[in-house]
Every structure is written in C-alpha cells, then in structure tokens.
Amino acid sequence: MKFSKNLGLFLVVDAIVLAVFNIIAFVLPFHRGGGFWTGYGSASFAILFTALVGAYAFGRDGMKSKFYGIPMAYVVLPYLIVQVVAGFLEMAIPFIPFRYEILLNVVFLAIVLIGLIGAEMGKGEAERLDAKVKDKVFYIKSLQGDIEAMATATPDADLRKELKVIAEAIRFSDPMSAPQLAAAENRIEAKVVELGGSFGSDKTASLALCAELQQLIAERNRKCKLLK
C-alpha cells in the first residue's frame, strides 16, 4: 500500500470525525444504557470502517489513487454521515429498544457493502480497459518506431517523406482496443514487415507499400470513430 496525499487527507478527516464524536459522546450527559452503547459502537465502527476503505481505495500509485479511489469514497462517506447521525440519535433516545437499533445499523452496513462491491466491480473493469489501452499504445509506438527508423535510414528523399507521413499518421492514431480492429491492425503490421523487407532494394515497391499503409491506417481510424 502506498501512502499517498489523498490517503493522508482522507485519514486525517476520519481521525477528526472520530475525535469529535468521542468528545461529544462522553462530555454530554447521555444515559449510558443499551441504546447508548449500540449507537456509540455502530458509529465508531463506521468511522474505522471508513478509514479501512480509504486505505484500500487511495493506497495506489499515481492516477490510480484518484481514479479508482473516488467512486469508493462516494459510497462510504454517505454511510459514515448517516451512521454517525443515527448513532447520536440512538445515544440520545434511550427508550427505543436497542435491538431495533442494531437491526437498522446492520441494514446501513449491508447497503454500503453492496455499494462498495459494485464500485470494486467497476474498478476491475476500468483496470482491464486500462491494461488494454497500454498494450495498444505500445503497439502504436512500436510501429511508429519502426517507420521512423526506416525514414532515418533511407537516403531517398521521396521515400523519407512518405515514411514521415506514415509515422505521423500512426502517432495520432486512436489507442482504443476492440476485436473489430484486429483484422485491420494485423494487415497494418504485416505491411510494415513487408515494407521492411523491400526497403532499400525497390523504391517503386516501397512507395506502393507506403500508399497501402496510409490507406490501412486511415481505415482503422475510421473504424475507431464508428466504434465510439
């Protein structure tokens, strides 16, 4: 777990809530019966539970700490507020049977757990998409690097110009990943390999392959727009 700035701020706020709650609980003259300890225990649990959720949600590197932690914070913070308020009411109203208070607090906890499970499922999907985008960015940069290396190596001005155009087109290609793009991407990769094989030996064939590559890249970019 990484102790990030977001995590530090989250825990500081949680500690302040815990301190203020305990001061109010033991300074005011509450009747310390079953209702008091039910409200006090449930609210204290909510505060500590919120700290654990914050540690899990924000204890990540870089942007993941913000991107993946915020949905969980949106789920757990309303629970904290509701449970602390309910805890004070349970402490202040001694004539309500504490068994009903326990049942109510369990319902609050069940609701927040369901919300956190949903947020975790969404986080898993976001991580999966993030990994796919990273793979696609590597694929694009690899192709771009191959084309730029050819452009640097060729002494032919016409061929160098065409290769630079292709490199720019690849550079600004959409890094999205989808099964529908696989065929176009495979053709692009095959053409780059073919261009590398003919490079330096047949200018006419190389220029023809450059034109085909530009068409294939444009076709992939059009499909990317249609898939959005």
PDB file of C-alpha atoms in Angstrom:
ATOM      1  CA  MET A   1       0.000   0.000   0.000  1.00  0.00           C
ATOM      2  CA  LYS A   2       1.320   3.422  -0.952  1.00  0.00           C
ATOM      3  CA  PHE A   3       0.716   6.310   1.475  1.00  0.00           C
ATOM      4  CA  SER A   4      -0.480   8.941  -0.992  1.00  0.00           C
ATOM      5  CA  LYS A   5      -1.584  12.525  -0.355  1.00  0.00           C
ATOM      6  CA  ASN A   6      -5.208  11.566  -0.968  1.00  0.00           C
ATOM      7  CA  LEU A   7      -4.960   8.767   1.571  1.00  0.00           C
ATOM      8  CA  GLY A   8      -3.326  11.068   4.134  1.00  0.00           C
ATOM      9  CA  LEU A   9      -6.088  13.690   3.808  1.00  0.00           C
ATOM     10  CA  PHE A  10      -8.781  11.025   3.958  1.00  0.00           C
ATOM     11  CA  LEU A  11      -7.362   9.550   7.179  1.00  0.00           C
ATOM     12  CA  VAL A  12      -6.904  12.992   8.766  1.00  0.00           C
ATOM     13  CA  VAL A  13     -10.577  13.834   8.176  1.00  0.00           C
ATOM     14  CA  ASP A  14     -11.586  10.427   9.508  1.00  0.00           C
ATOM     15  CA  ALA A  15      -9.459  10.918  12.648  1.00  0.00           C
ATOM     16  CA  ILE A  16     -11.032  14.346  13.239  1.00  0.00           C
ATOM     17  CA  VAL A  17     -14.529  12.833  12.978  1.00  0.00           C
ATOM     18  CA  LEU A  18     -13.539  10.088  15.441  1.00  0.00           C
ATOM     19  CA  ALA A  19     -12.095  12.573  17.943  1.00  0.00           C
ATOM     20  CA  VAL A  20     -15.078  14.943  17.796  1.00  0.00           C
ATOM     21  CA  PHE A  21     -17.519  12.035  18.048  1.00  0.00           C
ATOM     22  CA  ASN A  22     -15.832  10.671  21.190  1.00  0.00           C
ATOM     23  CA  ILE A  23     -15.672  14.099  22.841  1.00  0.00           C
ATOM     24  CA  ILE A  24     -19.394  14.665  22.272  1.00  0.00           C
ATOM     25  CA  ALA A  25     -20.258  11.112  23.328  1.00  0.00           C
ATOM     26  CA  PHE A  26     -18.536  11.346  26.702  1.00  0.00           C
ATOM     27  CA  VAL A  27     -18.956  15.044  27.530  1.00  0.00           C
ATOM     28  CA  LEU A  28     -22.716  15.267  27.053  1.00  0.00           C
ATOM     29  CA  PRO A  29     -24.829  13.606  29.749  1.00  0.00           C
ATOM     30  CA  PHE A  30     -26.210  10.672  27.728  1.00  0.00           C
ATOM     31  CA  HIS A  31     -27.914   7.825  29.525  1.00  0.00           C
ATOM     32  CA  ARG A  32     -25.369   5.042  29.107  1.00  0.00           C
ATOM     33  CA  GLY A  33     -27.665   2.117  28.551  1.00  0.00           C
ATOM     34  CA  GLY A  34     -28.071  -0.363  25.713  1.00  0.00           C
ATOM     35  CA  GLY A  35     -29.101   2.317  23.225  1.00  0.00           C
ATOM     36  CA  PHE A  36     -26.069   4.454  24.038  1.00  0.00           C
ATOM     37  CA  TRP A  37     -23.575   1.641  23.517  1.00  0.00           C
ATOM     38  CA  THR A  38     -25.367   0.464  20.376  1.00  0.00           C
ATOM     39  CA  GLY A  39     -25.169   3.957  18.846  1.00  0.00           C
ATOM     40  CA  TYR A  40     -21.615   4.519  20.069  1.00  0.00           C
ATOM     41  CA  GLY A  41     -20.361   1.145  18.826  1.00  0.00           C
ATOM     42  CA  SER A  42     -22.073   1.401  15.440  1.00  0.00           C
ATOM     43  CA  ALA A  43     -20.837   4.943  14.780  1.00  0.00           C
ATOM     44  CA  SER A  44     -17.301   4.088  15.934  1.00  0.00           C
ATOM     45  CA  PHE A  45     -17.318   1.048  13.657  1.00  0.00           C
ATOM     46  CA  ALA A  46     -18.464   3.223  10.726  1.00  0.00           C
ATOM     47  CA  ILE A  47     -15.603   5.664  11.323  1.00  0.00           C
ATOM     48  CA  LEU A  48     -12.976   2.898  11.499  1.00  0.00           C
ATOM     49  CA  PHE A  49     -14.536   1.071   8.550  1.00  0.00           C
ATOM     50  CA  THR A  50     -14.353   4.274   6.506  1.00  0.00           C
ATOM     51  CA  ALA A  51     -10.631   4.534   7.322  1.00  0.00           C
ATOM     52  CA  LEU A  52     -10.068   0.957   6.091  1.00  0.00           C
ATOM     53  CA  VAL A  53     -11.991   1.624   2.879  1.00  0.00           C
ATOM     54  CA  GLY A  54      -9.964   4.809   2.343  1.00  0.00           C
ATOM     55  CA  ALA A  55      -6.700   2.905   2.850  1.00  0.00           C
ATOM     56  CA  TYR A  56      -7.789   0.331   0.279  1.00  0.00           C
ATOM     57  CA  ALA A  57      -9.190   2.845  -2.208  1.00  0.00           C
ATOM     58  CA  PHE A  58      -6.464   5.501  -2.120  1.00  0.00           C
ATOM     59  CA  GLY A  59      -3.415   3.362  -1.347  1.00  0.00           C
ATOM     60  CA  ARG A  60      -2.363   3.178  -5.022  1.00  0.00           C
ATOM     61  CA  ASP A  61       0.268   4.756  -7.223  1.00  0.00           C
ATOM     62  CA  GLY A  62      -0.258   7.877  -9.334  1.00  0.00           C
ATOM     63  CA  MET A  63      -3.562   8.422 -11.092  1.00  0.00           C
ATOM     64  CA  LYS A  64      -4.969   5.090  -9.908  1.00  0.00           C
ATOM     65  CA  SER A  65      -5.184   6.524  -6.401  1.00  0.00           C
ATOM     66  CA  LYS A  66      -7.544   9.237  -7.660  1.00  0.00           C
ATOM     67  CA  PHE A  67      -9.350   7.426 -10.429  1.00  0.00           C
ATOM     68  CA  TYR A  68     -10.143   4.203  -8.584  1.00  0.00           C
ATOM     69  CA  GLY A  69     -10.498   5.679  -5.083  1.00  0.00           C
ATOM     70  CA  ILE A  70     -13.101   8.360  -5.727  1.00  0.00           C
ATOM     71  CA  PRO A  71     -16.053   6.002  -6.506  1.00  0.00           C
ATOM     72  CA  MET A  72     -15.479   4.125  -3.235  1.00  0.00           C
ATOM     73  CA  ALA A  73     -15.255   7.408  -1.333  1.00  0.00           C
ATOM     74  CA  TYR A  74     -18.609   8.468  -2.792  1.00  0.00           C
ATOM     75  CA  VAL A  75     -20.114   5.222  -1.468  1.00  0.00           C
ATOM     76  CA  VAL A  76     -18.585   5.120   2.019  1.00  0.00           C
ATOM     77  CA  LEU A  77     -18.799   8.804   3.009  1.00  0.00           C
ATOM     78  CA  PRO A  78     -22.638   8.984   2.930  1.00  0.00           C
ATOM     79  CA  TYR A  79     -22.662   5.824   5.048  1.00  0.00           C
ATOM     80  CA  LEU A  80     -20.328   7.485   7.554  1.00  0.00           C
ATOM     81  CA  ILE A  81     -22.536  10.575   7.798  1.00  0.00           C
ATOM     82  CA  VAL A  82     -25.783   8.617   8.122  1.00  0.00           C
ATOM     83  CA  GLN A  83     -24.359   6.188  10.671  1.00  0.00           C
ATOM     84  CA  VAL A  84     -22.815   8.902  12.854  1.00  0.00           C
ATOM     85  CA  VAL A  85     -26.098  10.852  12.861  1.00  0.00           C
ATOM     86  CA  ALA A  86     -28.029   7.658  13.622  1.00  0.00           C
ATOM     87  CA  GLY A  87     -25.509   6.855  16.346  1.00  0.00           C
ATOM     88  CA  PHE A  88     -26.110  10.189  18.074  1.00  0.00           C
ATOM     89  CA  LEU A  89     -29.889   9.683  17.879  1.00  0.00           C
ATOM     90  CA  GLU A  90     -29.598   6.187  19.338  1.00  0.00           C
ATOM     91  CA  MET A  91     -27.404   7.521  22.151  1.00  0.00           C
ATOM     92  CA  ALA A  92     -29.793  10.398  22.857  1.00  0.00           C
ATOM     93  CA  ILE A  93     -33.091   8.453  22.795  1.00  0.00           C
ATOM     94  CA  PRO A  94     -32.867   5.746  25.447  1.00  0.00           C
ATOM     95  CA  PHE A  95     -36.456   4.441  25.256  1.00  0.00           C
ATOM     96  CA  ILE A  96     -36.028   2.839  21.790  1.00  0.00           C
ATOM     97  CA  PRO A  97     -35.213  -0.905  22.171  1.00  0.00           C
ATOM     98  CA  PHE A  98     -31.579  -1.310  21.169  1.00  0.00           C
ATOM     99  CA  ARG A  99     -32.368  -4.499  19.236  1.00  0.00           C
ATOM    100  CA  TYR A 100     -34.195  -2.427  16.616  1.00  0.00           C
ATOM    101  CA  GLU A 101     -31.251  -0.024  16.516  1.00  0.00           C
ATOM    102  CA  ILE A 102     -28.865  -2.907  15.884  1.00  0.00           C
ATOM    103  CA  LEU A 103     -31.095  -4.134  13.053  1.00  0.00           C
ATOM    104  CA  LEU A 104     -31.175  -0.647  11.492  1.00  0.00           C
ATOM    105  CA  ASN A 105     -27.390  -0.319  11.699  1.00  0.00           C
ATOM    106  CA  VAL A 106     -26.930  -3.734  10.072  1.00  0.00           C
ATOM    107  CA  VAL A 107     -29.151  -2.587   7.196  1.00  0.00           C
ATOM    108  CA  PHE A 108     -26.986   0.537   6.773  1.00  0.00           C
ATOM    109  CA  LEU A 109     -23.859  -1.641   6.685  1.00  0.00           C
ATOM    110  CA  ALA A 110     -25.387  -4.070   4.176  1.00  0.00           C
ATOM    111  CA  ILE A 111     -26.293  -1.206   1.830  1.00  0.00           C
ATOM    112  CA  VAL A 112     -22.784   0.249   1.902  1.00  0.00           C
ATOM    113  CA  LEU A 113     -21.198  -3.175   1.381  1.00  0.00           C
ATOM    114  CA  ILE A 114     -23.339  -3.720  -1.715  1.00  0.00           C
ATOM    115  CA  GLY A 115     -22.323  -0.273  -2.989  1.00  0.00           C
ATOM    116  CA  LEU A 116     -18.622  -0.998  -2.369  1.00  0.00           C
ATOM    117  CA  ILE A 117     -18.868  -4.337  -4.184  1.00  0.00           C
ATOM    118  CA  GLY A 118     -20.380  -2.502  -7.164  1.00  0.00           C
ATOM    119  CA  ALA A 119     -17.593   0.093  -7.067  1.00  0.00           C
ATOM    120  CA  GLU A 120     -14.992  -2.689  -6.897  1.00  0.00           C
ATOM    121  CA  MET A 121     -16.531  -4.399  -9.906  1.00  0.00           C
ATOM    122  CA  GLY A 122     -16.396  -1.115 -11.826  1.00  0.00           C
ATOM    123  CA  LYS A 123     -12.773  -0.636 -10.766  1.00  0.00           C
ATOM    124  CA  GLY A 124     -11.875  -4.107 -12.072  1.00  0.00           C
ATOM    125  CA  GLU A 125     -13.402  -3.288 -15.452  1.00  0.00           C
ATOM    126  CA  ALA A 126     -11.548   0.053 -15.542  1.00  0.00           C
ATOM    127  CA  GLU A 127      -8.252  -1.703 -14.766  1.00  0.00           C
ATOM    128  CA  ARG A 128      -8.895  -4.217 -17.549  1.00  0.00           C
ATOM    129  CA  LEU A 129      -9.558  -1.434 -20.061  1.00  0.00           C
ATOM    130  CA  ASP A 130      -6.517   0.459 -18.810  1.00  0.00           C
ATOM    131  CA  ALA A 131      -4.324  -2.588 -19.454  1.00  0.00           C
ATOM    132  CA  LYS A 132      -5.759  -2.940 -22.969  1.00  0.00           C
ATOM    133  CA  VAL A 133      -5.076   0.732 -23.742  1.00  0.00           C
ATOM    134  CA  LYS A 134      -1.485   0.382 -22.515  1.00  0.00           C
ATOM    135  CA  ASP A 135      -0.975  -2.622 -24.792  1.00  0.00           C
ATOM    136  CA  LYS A 136      -2.412  -0.693 -27.721  1.00  0.00           C
ATOM    137  CA  VAL A 137      -0.250   2.362 -27.005  1.00  0.00           C
ATOM    138  CA  PHE A 138       2.815   0.092 -27.024  1.00  0.00           C
ATOM    139  CA  TYR A 139       1.667  -1.433 -30.329  1.00  0.00           C
ATOM    140  CA  ILE A 140       1.255   2.019 -31.905  1.00  0.00           C
ATOM    141  CA  LYS A 141       4.570   3.338 -30.598  1.00  0.00           C
ATOM    142  CA  SER A 142       6.343   0.175 -31.782  1.00  0.00           C
ATOM    143  CA  LEU A 143       5.000   0.629 -35.312  1.00  0.00           C
ATOM    144  CA  GLN A 144       5.853   4.320 -35.213  1.00  0.00           C
ATOM    145  CA  GLY A 145       9.398   3.495 -34.101  1.00  0.00           C
ATOM    146  CA  ASP A 146       9.862   1.008 -36.962  1.00  0.00           C
ATOM    147  CA  ILE A 147       8.678   3.534 -39.565  1.00  0.00           C
ATOM    148  CA  GLU A 148      10.791   6.360 -38.120  1.00  0.00           C
ATOM    149  CA  ALA A 149      13.857   4.109 -38.160  1.00  0.00           C
ATOM    150  CA  MET A 150      13.270   3.443 -41.882  1.00  0.00           C
ATOM    151  CA  ALA A 151      12.802   7.164 -42.550  1.00  0.00           C
ATOM    152  CA  THR A 152      16.097   7.939 -40.822  1.00  0.00           C
ATOM    153  CA  ALA A 153      17.968   5.192 -42.672  1.00  0.00           C
ATOM    154  CA  THR A 154      16.780   5.859 -46.236  1.00  0.00           C
ATOM    155  CA  PRO A 155      18.820   8.215 -48.468  1.00  0.00           C
ATOM    156  CA  ASP A 156      15.842   8.658 -50.810  1.00  0.00           C
ATOM    157  CA  ALA A 157      14.021  11.975 -50.207  1.00  0.00           C
ATOM    158  CA  ASP A 158      10.685  10.810 -51.710  1.00  0.00           C
ATOM    159  CA  LEU A 159      10.603   7.653 -49.640  1.00  0.00           C
ATOM    160  CA  ARG A 160      11.665   9.515 -46.499  1.00  0.00           C
ATOM    161  CA  LYS A 161       8.801  11.984 -46.996  1.00  0.00           C
ATOM    162  CA  GLU A 162       6.222   9.201 -47.330  1.00  0.00           C
ATOM    163  CA  LEU A 163       7.588   7.373 -44.296  1.00  0.00           C
ATOM    164  CA  LYS A 164       7.351  10.523 -42.180  1.00  0.00           C
ATOM    165  CA  VAL A 165       3.723  10.963 -43.244  1.00  0.00           C
ATOM    166  CA  ILE A 166       3.002   7.382 -42.152  1.00  0.00           C
ATOM    167  CA  ALA A 167       4.831   7.877 -38.846  1.00  0.00           C
ATOM    168  CA  GLU A 168       2.704  10.960 -38.093  1.00  0.00           C
ATOM    169  CA  ALA A 169      -0.496   9.112 -39.013  1.00  0.00           C
ATOM    170  CA  ILE A 170       0.441   6.271 -36.647  1.00  0.00           C
ATOM    171  CA  ARG A 171       1.433   8.724 -33.915  1.00  0.00           C
ATOM    172  CA  PHE A 172      -2.027  10.323 -33.880  1.00  0.00           C
ATOM    173  CA  SER A 173      -3.927   7.036 -34.203  1.00  0.00           C
ATOM    174  CA  ASP A 174      -6.557   6.260 -31.587  1.00  0.00           C
ATOM    175  CA  PRO A 175      -5.163   3.815 -28.957  1.00  0.00           C
ATOM    176  CA  MET A 176      -8.557   2.178 -28.400  1.00  0.00           C
ATOM    177  CA  SER A 177      -8.751  -1.599 -28.355  1.00  0.00           C
ATOM    178  CA  ALA A 178     -11.577  -3.651 -29.851  1.00  0.00           C
ATOM    179  CA  PRO A 179     -11.910  -7.073 -31.526  1.00  0.00           C
ATOM    180  CA  GLN A 180     -13.340  -5.359 -34.622  1.00  0.00           C
ATOM    181  CA  LEU A 181      -9.979  -3.635 -35.178  1.00  0.00           C
ATOM    182  CA  ALA A 182      -7.878  -6.806 -35.056  1.00  0.00           C
ATOM    183  CA  ALA A 183      -8.044  -7.563 -38.792  1.00  0.00           C
ATOM    184  CA  ALA A 184      -7.043  -4.023 -39.812  1.00  0.00           C
ATOM    185  CA  GLU A 185      -4.229  -3.962 -37.258  1.00  0.00           C
ATOM    186  CA  ASN A 186      -2.897  -7.320 -38.442  1.00  0.00           C
ATOM    187  CA  ARG A 187      -2.828  -6.033 -42.031  1.00  0.00           C
ATOM    188  CA  ILE A 188      -1.006  -2.863 -40.928  1.00  0.00           C
ATOM    189  CA  GLU A 189       1.586  -4.900 -39.037  1.00  0.00           C
ATOM    190  CA  ALA A 190       2.050  -7.254 -41.998  1.00  0.00           C
ATOM    191  CA  LYS A 191       2.531  -4.311 -44.372  1.00  0.00           C
ATOM    192  CA  VAL A 192       5.155  -2.763 -42.073  1.00  0.00           C
ATOM    193  CA  VAL A 193       7.045  -6.080 -42.066  1.00  0.00           C
ATOM    194  CA  GLU A 194       6.707  -6.276 -45.861  1.00  0.00           C
ATOM    195  CA  LEU A 195       7.926  -2.695 -46.214  1.00  0.00           C
ATOM    196  CA  GLY A 196      10.934  -3.519 -44.067  1.00  0.00           C
ATOM    197  CA  GLY A 197      11.723  -6.450 -46.370  1.00  0.00           C
ATOM    198  CA  SER A 198      11.579  -4.393 -49.576  1.00  0.00           C
ATOM    199  CA  PHE A 199      13.112  -1.287 -48.023  1.00  0.00           C
ATOM    200  CA  GLY A 200      16.265  -0.092 -49.760  1.00  0.00           C
ATOM    201  CA  SER A 201      16.038  -2.527 -52.682  1.00  0.00           C
ATOM    202  CA  ASP A 202      12.955  -1.484 -54.643  1.00  0.00           C
ATOM    203  CA  LYS A 203      11.861   2.148 -54.409  1.00  0.00           C
ATOM    204  CA  THR A 204       8.714   1.648 -56.502  1.00  0.00           C
ATOM    205  CA  ALA A 205       7.530  -1.266 -54.363  1.00  0.00           C
ATOM    206  CA  SER A 206       8.339   0.646 -51.174  1.00  0.00           C
ATOM    207  CA  LEU A 207       6.347   3.687 -52.288  1.00  0.00           C
ATOM    208  CA  ALA A 208       3.405   1.448 -53.225  1.00  0.00           C
ATOM    209  CA  LEU A 209       3.529  -0.170 -49.775  1.00  0.00           C
ATOM    210  CA  CYS A 210       3.630   3.280 -48.195  1.00  0.00           C
ATOM    211  CA  ALA A 211       0.425   4.203 -50.021  1.00  0.00           C
ATOM    212  CA  GLU A 212      -1.241   0.960 -48.882  1.00  0.00           C
ATOM    213  CA  LEU A 213      -0.152   1.591 -45.306  1.00  0.00           C
ATOM    214  CA  GLN A 214      -1.655   5.080 -45.328  1.00  0.00           C
ATOM    215  CA  GLN A 215      -4.955   3.653 -46.562  1.00  0.00           C
ATOM    216  CA  LEU A 216      -4.962   0.902 -43.913  1.00  0.00           C
ATOM    217  CA  ILE A 217      -4.205   3.377 -41.113  1.00  0.00           C
ATOM    218  CA  ALA A 218      -6.969   5.692 -42.331  1.00  0.00           C
ATOM    219  CA  GLU A 219      -9.360   2.715 -42.466  1.00  0.00           C
ATOM    220  CA  ARG A 220      -8.502   1.735 -38.863  1.00  0.00           C
ATOM    221  CA  ASN A 221      -9.043   5.313 -37.665  1.00  0.00           C
ATOM    222  CA  ARG A 222     -12.446   5.433 -39.380  1.00  0.00           C
ATOM    223  CA  LYS A 223     -13.441   2.190 -37.639  1.00  0.00           C
ATOM    224  CA  CYS A 224     -12.300   3.637 -34.309  1.00  0.00           C
ATOM    225  CA  LYS A 225     -14.679   6.572 -34.768  1.00  0.00           C
ATOM    226  CA  LEU A 226     -17.555   4.246 -35.677  1.00  0.00           C
ATOM    227  CA  LEU A 227     -16.963   2.106 -32.575  1.00  0.00           C
ATOM    228  CA  LYS A 228     -17.195   5.078 -30.179  1.00  0.00           C
TER     229      LYS A 228
END
